[in-house]
Short mmCIF file of C-alpha atoms and ligand atoms in Angstrom, two decimals:
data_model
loop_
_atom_site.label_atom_id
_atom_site.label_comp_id
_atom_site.label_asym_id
_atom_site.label_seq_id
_atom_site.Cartn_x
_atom_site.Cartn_y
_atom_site.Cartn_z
CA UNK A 195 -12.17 -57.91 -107.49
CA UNK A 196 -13.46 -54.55 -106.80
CA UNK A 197 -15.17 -53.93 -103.66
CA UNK A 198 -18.79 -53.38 -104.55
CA UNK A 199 -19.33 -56.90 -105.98
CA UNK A 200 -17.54 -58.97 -102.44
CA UNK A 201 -20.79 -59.60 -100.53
CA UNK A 202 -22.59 -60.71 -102.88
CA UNK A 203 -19.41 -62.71 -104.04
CA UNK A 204 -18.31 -64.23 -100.76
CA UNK A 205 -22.24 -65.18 -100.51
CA UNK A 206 -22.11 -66.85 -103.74
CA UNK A 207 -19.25 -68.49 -103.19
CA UNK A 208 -19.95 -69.75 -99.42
CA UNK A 209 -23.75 -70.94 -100.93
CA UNK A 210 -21.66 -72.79 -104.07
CA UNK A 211 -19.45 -74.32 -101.10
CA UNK A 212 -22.18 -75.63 -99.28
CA UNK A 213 -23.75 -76.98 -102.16
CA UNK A 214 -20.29 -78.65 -103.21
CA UNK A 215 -19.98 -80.30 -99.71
CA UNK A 216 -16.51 -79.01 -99.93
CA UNK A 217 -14.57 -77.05 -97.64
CA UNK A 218 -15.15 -73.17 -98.53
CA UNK A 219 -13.33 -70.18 -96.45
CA UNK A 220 -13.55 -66.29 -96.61
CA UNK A 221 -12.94 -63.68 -94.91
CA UNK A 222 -12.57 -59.78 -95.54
CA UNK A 223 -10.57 -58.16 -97.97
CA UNK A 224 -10.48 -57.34 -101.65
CA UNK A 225 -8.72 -60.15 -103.10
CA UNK A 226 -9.87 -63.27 -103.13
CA UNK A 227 -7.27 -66.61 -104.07
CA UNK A 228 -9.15 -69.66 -104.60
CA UNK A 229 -7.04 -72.82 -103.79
CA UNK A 230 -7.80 -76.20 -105.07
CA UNK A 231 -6.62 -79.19 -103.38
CA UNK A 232 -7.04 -82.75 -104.44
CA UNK A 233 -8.09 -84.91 -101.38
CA UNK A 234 -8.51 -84.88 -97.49
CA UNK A 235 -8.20 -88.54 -97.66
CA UNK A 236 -4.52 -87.90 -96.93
CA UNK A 237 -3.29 -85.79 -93.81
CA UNK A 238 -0.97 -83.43 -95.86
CA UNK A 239 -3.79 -82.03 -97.82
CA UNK A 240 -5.42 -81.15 -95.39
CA UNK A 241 -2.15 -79.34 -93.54
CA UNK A 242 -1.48 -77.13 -97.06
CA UNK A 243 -4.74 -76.13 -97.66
CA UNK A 244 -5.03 -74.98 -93.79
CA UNK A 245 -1.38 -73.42 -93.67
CA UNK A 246 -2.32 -71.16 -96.91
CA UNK A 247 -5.53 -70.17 -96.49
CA UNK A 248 -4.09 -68.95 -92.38
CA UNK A 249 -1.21 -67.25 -94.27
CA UNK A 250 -3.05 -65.96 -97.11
CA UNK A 251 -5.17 -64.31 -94.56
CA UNK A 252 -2.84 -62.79 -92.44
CA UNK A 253 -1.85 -61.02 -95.64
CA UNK A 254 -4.92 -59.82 -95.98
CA UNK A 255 -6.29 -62.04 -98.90
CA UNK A 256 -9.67 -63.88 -98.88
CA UNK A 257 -9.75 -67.34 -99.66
CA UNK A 258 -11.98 -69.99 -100.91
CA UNK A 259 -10.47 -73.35 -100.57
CA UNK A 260 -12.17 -76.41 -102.31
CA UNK A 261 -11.03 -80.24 -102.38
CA UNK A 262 -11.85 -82.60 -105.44
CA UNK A 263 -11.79 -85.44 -103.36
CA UNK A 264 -10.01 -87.77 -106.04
CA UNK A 265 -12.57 -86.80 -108.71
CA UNK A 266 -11.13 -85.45 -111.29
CA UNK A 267 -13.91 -83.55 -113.40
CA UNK A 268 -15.17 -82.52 -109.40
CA UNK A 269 -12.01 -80.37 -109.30
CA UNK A 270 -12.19 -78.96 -112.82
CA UNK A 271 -15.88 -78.21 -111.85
CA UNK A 272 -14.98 -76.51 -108.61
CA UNK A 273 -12.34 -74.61 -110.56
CA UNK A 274 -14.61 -73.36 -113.26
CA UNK A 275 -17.04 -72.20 -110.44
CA UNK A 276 -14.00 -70.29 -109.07
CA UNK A 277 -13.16 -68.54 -112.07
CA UNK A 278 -17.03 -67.52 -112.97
CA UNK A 279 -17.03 -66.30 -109.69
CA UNK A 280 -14.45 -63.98 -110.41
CA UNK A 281 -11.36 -65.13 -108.01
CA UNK A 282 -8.22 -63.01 -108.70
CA UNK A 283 -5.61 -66.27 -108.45
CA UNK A 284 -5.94 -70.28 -108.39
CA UNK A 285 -3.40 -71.63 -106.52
CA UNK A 286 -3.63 -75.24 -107.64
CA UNK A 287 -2.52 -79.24 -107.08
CA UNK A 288 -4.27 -81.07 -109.64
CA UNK A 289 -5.53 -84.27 -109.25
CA UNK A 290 -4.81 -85.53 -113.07
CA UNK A 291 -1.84 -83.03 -114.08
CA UNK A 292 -3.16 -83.21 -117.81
CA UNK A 293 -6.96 -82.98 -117.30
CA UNK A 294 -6.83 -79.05 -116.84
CA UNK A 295 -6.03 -77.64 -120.20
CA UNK A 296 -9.39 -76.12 -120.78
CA UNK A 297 -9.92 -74.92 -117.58
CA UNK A 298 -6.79 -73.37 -117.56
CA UNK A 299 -7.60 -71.55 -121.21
CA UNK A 300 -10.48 -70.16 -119.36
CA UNK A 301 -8.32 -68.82 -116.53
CA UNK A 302 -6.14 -67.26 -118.89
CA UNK A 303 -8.91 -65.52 -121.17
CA UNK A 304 -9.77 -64.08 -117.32
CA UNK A 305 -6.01 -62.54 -116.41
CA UNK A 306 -6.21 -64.91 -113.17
CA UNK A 307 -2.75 -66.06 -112.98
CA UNK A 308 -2.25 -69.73 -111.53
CA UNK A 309 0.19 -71.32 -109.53
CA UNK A 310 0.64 -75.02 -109.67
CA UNK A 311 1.26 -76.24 -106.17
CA UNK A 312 2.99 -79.07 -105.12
CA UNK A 313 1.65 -81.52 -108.34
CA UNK A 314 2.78 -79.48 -111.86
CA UNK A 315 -0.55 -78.69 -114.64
CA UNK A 316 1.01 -80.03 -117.46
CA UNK A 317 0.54 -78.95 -121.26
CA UNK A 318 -0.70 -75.50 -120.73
CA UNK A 319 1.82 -72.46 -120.87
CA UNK A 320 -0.68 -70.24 -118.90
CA UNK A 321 1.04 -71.47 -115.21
CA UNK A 322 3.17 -68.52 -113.67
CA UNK A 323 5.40 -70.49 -111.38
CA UNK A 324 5.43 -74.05 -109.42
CA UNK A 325 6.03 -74.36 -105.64
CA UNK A 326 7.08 -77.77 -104.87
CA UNK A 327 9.87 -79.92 -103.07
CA UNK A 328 12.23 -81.90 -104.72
CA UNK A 329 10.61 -84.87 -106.16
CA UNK A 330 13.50 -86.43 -107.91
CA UNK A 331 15.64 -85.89 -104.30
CA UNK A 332 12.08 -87.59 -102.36
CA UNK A 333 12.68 -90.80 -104.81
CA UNK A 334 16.82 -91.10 -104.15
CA UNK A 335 16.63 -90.30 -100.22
CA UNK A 336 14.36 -93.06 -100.04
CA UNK A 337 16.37 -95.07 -102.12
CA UNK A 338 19.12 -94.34 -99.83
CA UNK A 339 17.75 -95.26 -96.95
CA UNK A 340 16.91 -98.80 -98.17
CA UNK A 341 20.92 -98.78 -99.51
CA UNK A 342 22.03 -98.02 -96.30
CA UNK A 343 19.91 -99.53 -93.85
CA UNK A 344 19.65 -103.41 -95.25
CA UNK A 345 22.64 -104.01 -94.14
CA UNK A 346 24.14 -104.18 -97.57
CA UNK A 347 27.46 -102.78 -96.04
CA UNK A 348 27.73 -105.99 -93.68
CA UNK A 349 27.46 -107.83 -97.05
CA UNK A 350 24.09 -109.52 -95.80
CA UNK A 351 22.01 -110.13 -98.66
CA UNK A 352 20.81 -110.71 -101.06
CA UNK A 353 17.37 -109.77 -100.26
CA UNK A 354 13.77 -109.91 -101.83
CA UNK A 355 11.97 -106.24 -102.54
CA UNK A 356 8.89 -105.60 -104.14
CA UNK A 357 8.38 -101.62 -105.84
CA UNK A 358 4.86 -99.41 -105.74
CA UNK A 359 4.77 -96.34 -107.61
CA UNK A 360 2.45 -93.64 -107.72
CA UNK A 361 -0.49 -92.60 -109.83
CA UNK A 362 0.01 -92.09 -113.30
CA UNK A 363 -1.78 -89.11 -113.44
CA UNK A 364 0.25 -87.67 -111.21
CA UNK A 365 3.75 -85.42 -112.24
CA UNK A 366 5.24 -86.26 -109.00
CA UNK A 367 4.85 -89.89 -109.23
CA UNK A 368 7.61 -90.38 -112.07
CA UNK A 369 10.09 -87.89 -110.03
CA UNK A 370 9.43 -90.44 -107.14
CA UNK A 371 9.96 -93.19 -109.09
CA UNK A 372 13.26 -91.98 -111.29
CA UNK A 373 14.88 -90.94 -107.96
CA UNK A 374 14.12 -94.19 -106.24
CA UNK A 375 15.29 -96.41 -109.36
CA UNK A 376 18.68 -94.19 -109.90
CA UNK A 377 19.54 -95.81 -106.60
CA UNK A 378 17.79 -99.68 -106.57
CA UNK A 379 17.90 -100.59 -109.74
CA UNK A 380 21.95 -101.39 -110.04
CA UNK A 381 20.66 -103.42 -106.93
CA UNK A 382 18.54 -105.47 -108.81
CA UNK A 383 20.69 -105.73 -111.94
CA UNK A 384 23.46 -107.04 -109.83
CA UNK A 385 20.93 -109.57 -107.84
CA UNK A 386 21.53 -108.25 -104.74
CA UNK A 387 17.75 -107.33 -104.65
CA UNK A 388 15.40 -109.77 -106.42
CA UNK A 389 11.79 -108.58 -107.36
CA UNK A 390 10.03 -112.40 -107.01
CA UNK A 391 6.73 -110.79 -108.58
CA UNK A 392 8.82 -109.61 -111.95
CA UNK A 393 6.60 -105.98 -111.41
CA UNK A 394 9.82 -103.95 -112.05
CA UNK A 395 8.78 -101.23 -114.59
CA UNK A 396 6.24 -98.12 -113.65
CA UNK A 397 3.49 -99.07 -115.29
CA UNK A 398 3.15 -102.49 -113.04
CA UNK A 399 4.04 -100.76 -109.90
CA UNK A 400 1.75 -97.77 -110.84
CA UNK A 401 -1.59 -96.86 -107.54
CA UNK A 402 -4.03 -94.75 -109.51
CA UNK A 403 -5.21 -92.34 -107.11
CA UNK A 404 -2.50 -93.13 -104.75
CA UNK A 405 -5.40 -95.70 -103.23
CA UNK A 406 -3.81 -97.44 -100.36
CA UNK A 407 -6.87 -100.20 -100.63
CA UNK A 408 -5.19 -101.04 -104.00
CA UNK A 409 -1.66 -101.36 -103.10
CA UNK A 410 -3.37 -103.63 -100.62
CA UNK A 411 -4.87 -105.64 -102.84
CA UNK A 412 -1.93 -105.84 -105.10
CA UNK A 413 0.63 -106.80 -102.09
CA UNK A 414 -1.99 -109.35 -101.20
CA UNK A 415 -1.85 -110.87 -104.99
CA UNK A 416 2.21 -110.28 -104.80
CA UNK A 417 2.53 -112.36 -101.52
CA UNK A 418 0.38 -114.96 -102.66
CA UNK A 419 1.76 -115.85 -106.04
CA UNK A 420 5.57 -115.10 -105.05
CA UNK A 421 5.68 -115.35 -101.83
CA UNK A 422 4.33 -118.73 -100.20
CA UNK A 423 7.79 -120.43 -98.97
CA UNK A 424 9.97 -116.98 -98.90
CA UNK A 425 9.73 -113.93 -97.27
CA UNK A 426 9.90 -110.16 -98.65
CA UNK A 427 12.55 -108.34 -97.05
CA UNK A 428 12.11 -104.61 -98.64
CA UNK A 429 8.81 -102.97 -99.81
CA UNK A 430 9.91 -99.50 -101.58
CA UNK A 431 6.71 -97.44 -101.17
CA UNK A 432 6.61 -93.60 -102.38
CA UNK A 433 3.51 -92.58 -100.17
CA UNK A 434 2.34 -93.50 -96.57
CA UNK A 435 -1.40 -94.07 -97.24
CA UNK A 436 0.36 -97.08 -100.15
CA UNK A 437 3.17 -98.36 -96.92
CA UNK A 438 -0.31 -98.86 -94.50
CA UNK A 439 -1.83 -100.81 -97.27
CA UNK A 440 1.16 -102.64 -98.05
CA UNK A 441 1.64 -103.22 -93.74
CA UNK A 442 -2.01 -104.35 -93.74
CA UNK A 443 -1.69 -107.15 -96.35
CA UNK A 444 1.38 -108.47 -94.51
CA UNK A 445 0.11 -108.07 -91.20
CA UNK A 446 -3.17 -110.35 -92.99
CA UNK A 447 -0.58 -113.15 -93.48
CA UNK A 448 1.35 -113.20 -90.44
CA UNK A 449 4.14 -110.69 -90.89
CA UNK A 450 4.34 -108.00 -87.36
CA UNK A 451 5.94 -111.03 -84.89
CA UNK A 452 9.03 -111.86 -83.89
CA UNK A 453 9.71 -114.76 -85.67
CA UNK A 454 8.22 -112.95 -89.47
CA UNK A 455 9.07 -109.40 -88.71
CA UNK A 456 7.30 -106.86 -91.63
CA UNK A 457 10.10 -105.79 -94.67
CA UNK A 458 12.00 -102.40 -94.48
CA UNK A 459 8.91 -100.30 -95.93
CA UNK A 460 9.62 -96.45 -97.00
CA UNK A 461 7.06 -93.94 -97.28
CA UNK A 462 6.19 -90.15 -97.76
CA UNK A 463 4.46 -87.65 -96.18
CA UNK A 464 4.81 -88.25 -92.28
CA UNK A 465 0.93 -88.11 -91.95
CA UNK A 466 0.29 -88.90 -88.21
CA UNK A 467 -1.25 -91.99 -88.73
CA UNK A 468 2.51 -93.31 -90.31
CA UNK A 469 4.81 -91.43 -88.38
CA UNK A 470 2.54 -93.67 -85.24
CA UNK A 471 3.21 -96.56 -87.20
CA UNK A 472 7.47 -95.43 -87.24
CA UNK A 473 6.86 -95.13 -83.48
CA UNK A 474 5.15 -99.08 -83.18
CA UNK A 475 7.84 -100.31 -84.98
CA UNK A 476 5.87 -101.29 -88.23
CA UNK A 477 6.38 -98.76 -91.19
CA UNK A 478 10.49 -97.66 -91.20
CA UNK A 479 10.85 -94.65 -92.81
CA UNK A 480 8.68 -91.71 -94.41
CA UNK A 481 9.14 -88.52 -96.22
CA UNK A 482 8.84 -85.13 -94.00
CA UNK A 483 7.52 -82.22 -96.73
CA UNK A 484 6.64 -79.08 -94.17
CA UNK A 485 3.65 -78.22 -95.67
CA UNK A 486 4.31 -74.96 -94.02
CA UNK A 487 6.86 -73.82 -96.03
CA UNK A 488 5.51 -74.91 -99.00
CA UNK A 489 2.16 -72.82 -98.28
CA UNK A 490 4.88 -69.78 -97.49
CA UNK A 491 6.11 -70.64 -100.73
CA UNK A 492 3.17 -70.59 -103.04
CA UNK A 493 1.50 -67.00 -100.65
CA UNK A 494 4.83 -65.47 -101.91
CA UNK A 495 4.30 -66.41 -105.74
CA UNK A 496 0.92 -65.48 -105.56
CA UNK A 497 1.88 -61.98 -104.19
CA UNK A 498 4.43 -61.39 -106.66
CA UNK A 499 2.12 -61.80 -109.24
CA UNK A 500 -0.69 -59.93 -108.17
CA UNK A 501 1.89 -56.81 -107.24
CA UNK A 502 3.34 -57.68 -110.62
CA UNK A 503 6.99 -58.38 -108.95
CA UNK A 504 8.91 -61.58 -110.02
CA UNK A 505 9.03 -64.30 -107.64
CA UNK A 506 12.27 -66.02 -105.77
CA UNK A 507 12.93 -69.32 -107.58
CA UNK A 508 15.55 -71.80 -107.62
CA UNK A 509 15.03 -74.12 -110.56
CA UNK A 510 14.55 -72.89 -114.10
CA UNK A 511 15.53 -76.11 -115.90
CA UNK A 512 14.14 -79.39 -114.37
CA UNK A 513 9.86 -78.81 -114.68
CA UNK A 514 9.17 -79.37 -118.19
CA UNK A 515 4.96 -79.11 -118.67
CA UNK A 516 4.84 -79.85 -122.54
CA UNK A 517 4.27 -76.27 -123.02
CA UNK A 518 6.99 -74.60 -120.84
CA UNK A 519 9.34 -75.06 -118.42
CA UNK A 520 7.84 -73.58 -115.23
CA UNK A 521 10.06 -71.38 -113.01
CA UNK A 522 10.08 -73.64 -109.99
CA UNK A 523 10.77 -73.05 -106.08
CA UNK A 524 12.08 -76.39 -104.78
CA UNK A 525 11.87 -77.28 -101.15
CA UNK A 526 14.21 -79.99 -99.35
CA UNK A 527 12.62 -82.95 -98.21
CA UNK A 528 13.63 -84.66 -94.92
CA UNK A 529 13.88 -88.40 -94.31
CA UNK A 530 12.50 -89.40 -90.89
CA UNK A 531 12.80 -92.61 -88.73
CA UNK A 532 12.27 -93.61 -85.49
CA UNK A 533 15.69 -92.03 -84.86
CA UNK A 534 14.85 -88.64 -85.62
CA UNK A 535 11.05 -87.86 -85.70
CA UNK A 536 10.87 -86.40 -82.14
CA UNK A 537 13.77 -84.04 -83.41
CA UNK A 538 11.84 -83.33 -86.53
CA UNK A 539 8.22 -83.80 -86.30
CA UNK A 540 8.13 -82.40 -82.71
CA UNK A 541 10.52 -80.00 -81.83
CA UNK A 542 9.96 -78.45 -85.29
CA UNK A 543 6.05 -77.80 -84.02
CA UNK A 544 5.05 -79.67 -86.74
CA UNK A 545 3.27 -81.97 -84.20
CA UNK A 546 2.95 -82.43 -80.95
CA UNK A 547 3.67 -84.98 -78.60
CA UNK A 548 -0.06 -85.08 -77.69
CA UNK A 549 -0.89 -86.41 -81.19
CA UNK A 550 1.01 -89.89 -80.76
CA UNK A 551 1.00 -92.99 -78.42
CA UNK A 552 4.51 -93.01 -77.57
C1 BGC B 852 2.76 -85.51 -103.42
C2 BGC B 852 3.12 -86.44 -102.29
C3 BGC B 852 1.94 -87.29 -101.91
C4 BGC B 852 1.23 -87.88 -103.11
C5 BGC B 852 -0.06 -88.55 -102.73
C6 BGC B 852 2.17 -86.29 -104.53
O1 BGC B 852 1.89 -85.46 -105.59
O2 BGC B 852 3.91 -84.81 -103.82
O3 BGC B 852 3.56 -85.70 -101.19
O4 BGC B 852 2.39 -88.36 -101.12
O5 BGC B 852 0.99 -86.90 -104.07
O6 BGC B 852 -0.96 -87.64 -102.17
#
């Protein structure tokens, strides 16, 4: 935006802010990138929204970051406001994937180019590029590690799982899901794993909005109509805020002792509060996604745009939107345990000790 207009623009937009309750953030410069995240209810959010707007900055770009807090027509709302106020890129991780066509037509009749971050806009061609991790690789390593840590090998079995699976509104959720399945589901074909509840397809394993308070409920329904004179031995979980509602409903029944120790549970994210569960023994496993590099990621698309220069990517094929395949950068995601989350979380700087009881 040109310079004239940026006090009374960063005023505008820090009084909209304000007025949203939402996290707003600016700063000097000529450019201004507004970023809009879906939730702080969930630690990573919170991290990639933080890590862009600091490296945004040190670039030299203002931001104005805004969360929709789960509500869908908040974020288009906060989005709209954006454009109006005349931001020069949206950097963006919807909260429903398909709920922003007409926001994004009104993006496009502005020239501000979009990046879809972390979560893909589907049905719209008007997306430049999509930073993201691997979400079909997140659903197989997690798969993995229930294949290889069961004890499967020792020819122990066969054992009792029961599946969640994201929100439907959510790209990422099927990727999670596929990945996951490619691995368990010869399990359960064979027997080796039995799903007592019967909830083996998506749409029964579904968490709209990712709530963990719902898997909760839904693990307490699970345990009591399957699970009164057996025990459940696996809980495949794709998030971390679903594997601490899962562990509270067990916990509610008796499961955390020694004599009715809680399932192998996965999860994703390695928000603090589950990678402190990892450490007290409850939750097994969880997803690490450095939010750093994927911030790095997106500030580099977002650059090449604005200079006109073509971004790095490194998939072309695999992020289908309805209306174009989206030139994707994929990051690697990491599985962490109690094995290896000093190693990972801590040495990396990710955390610090400070931040756990250990
Ligand atoms: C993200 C995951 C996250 C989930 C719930 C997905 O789109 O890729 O990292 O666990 O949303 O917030």
């Amino acid at each position: 935006m040109k310079k004239g207009i940026l006090g009374l623009t960063a005023a505008l937009v820090l009084g909209l802010t304000a007025a949203c309750g939402s996290e707003g953030t600016s700063s000097g410069g000529d450019t201004t990138i507004g970023i809009s995240m879906p939730t702080q209810s969930s630690e990573r959010w919170v991290n990639d929204g933080n890590n862009m707007v600091e490296e945004f900055e040190e670039l030299g770009y203002d931001t104005d970051l805004q969360y929709g807090e789960d509500v869908v027509e908040d974020q288009v709302s906060q989005i709209e406001n954006m454009i109006t106020e005349g931001v020069d890129a949206l950097v963006i991780a919807p909260i429903d994937g398909e709920a922003l066509t007409n926001v994004l037509d009104m993006a496009e009749n502005s020239n501000i180019p979009v990046i879809s971050y972390d979560r893909l806009i589907m049905n719209h061609d008007h997306v430049s590029y999509y930073a993201t991790f691997d979400n079909f690789e997140v659903g197989v390593i997690q798969g993995e590690y229930i294949e290889e840590n069961i004890g499967l090998d020792e020819g122990e079995g066969p054992f009792t799982i029961e599946l969640f699976a994201g929100s439907p509104d959510d790209n990422n959720a099927y990727f999670f899901w596929d990945g996951a399945m490619s691995v368990l589901e010869p399990y359960i074909e064979s027997g080796d794993f039995e799903v007592r509840s019967g909830q083996t397809n998506f749409d029964q394993a579904a968490t709209p909005q990712w709530s963990g308070s719902d898997a909760q409920e839904r693990m307490d329904n699970i345990l009591s109509s399957d699970y009164s004179n057996e025990e459940v031995d696996i809980v495949y979980s794709p998030f971390d805020g679903i594997s601490l509602g899962v562990i509270s409903s067990l916990k509610s029944v008796g499961y955390g002792t020694e004599e009715q120790p809680l399932p192998l549970i996965t999860g994703q994210d390695a928000d603090s509060s589950s990678v402190q569960s990892i450490i007290d023994g409850e939750q097994t496993m969880t997803i690490f996604k450095d939010t750093r590099a994927l911030a790095d990621k997106a500030v580099e698309m977002v650059d090449a745009v604005l200079k006109e220069e073509e971004a790095e990517v490194n998939d072309t094929e695999t992020y289908d939107n309805g209306e174009k395949v989206v030139p994707s950068n994929l990051l690697e995601p990491v599985p962490v345990d109690e094995d290896n989350y000093e190693e990972v979380l801590i040495e990396s700087g990710y955390y610090s000790k400070e931040d756990f009881d250990m």
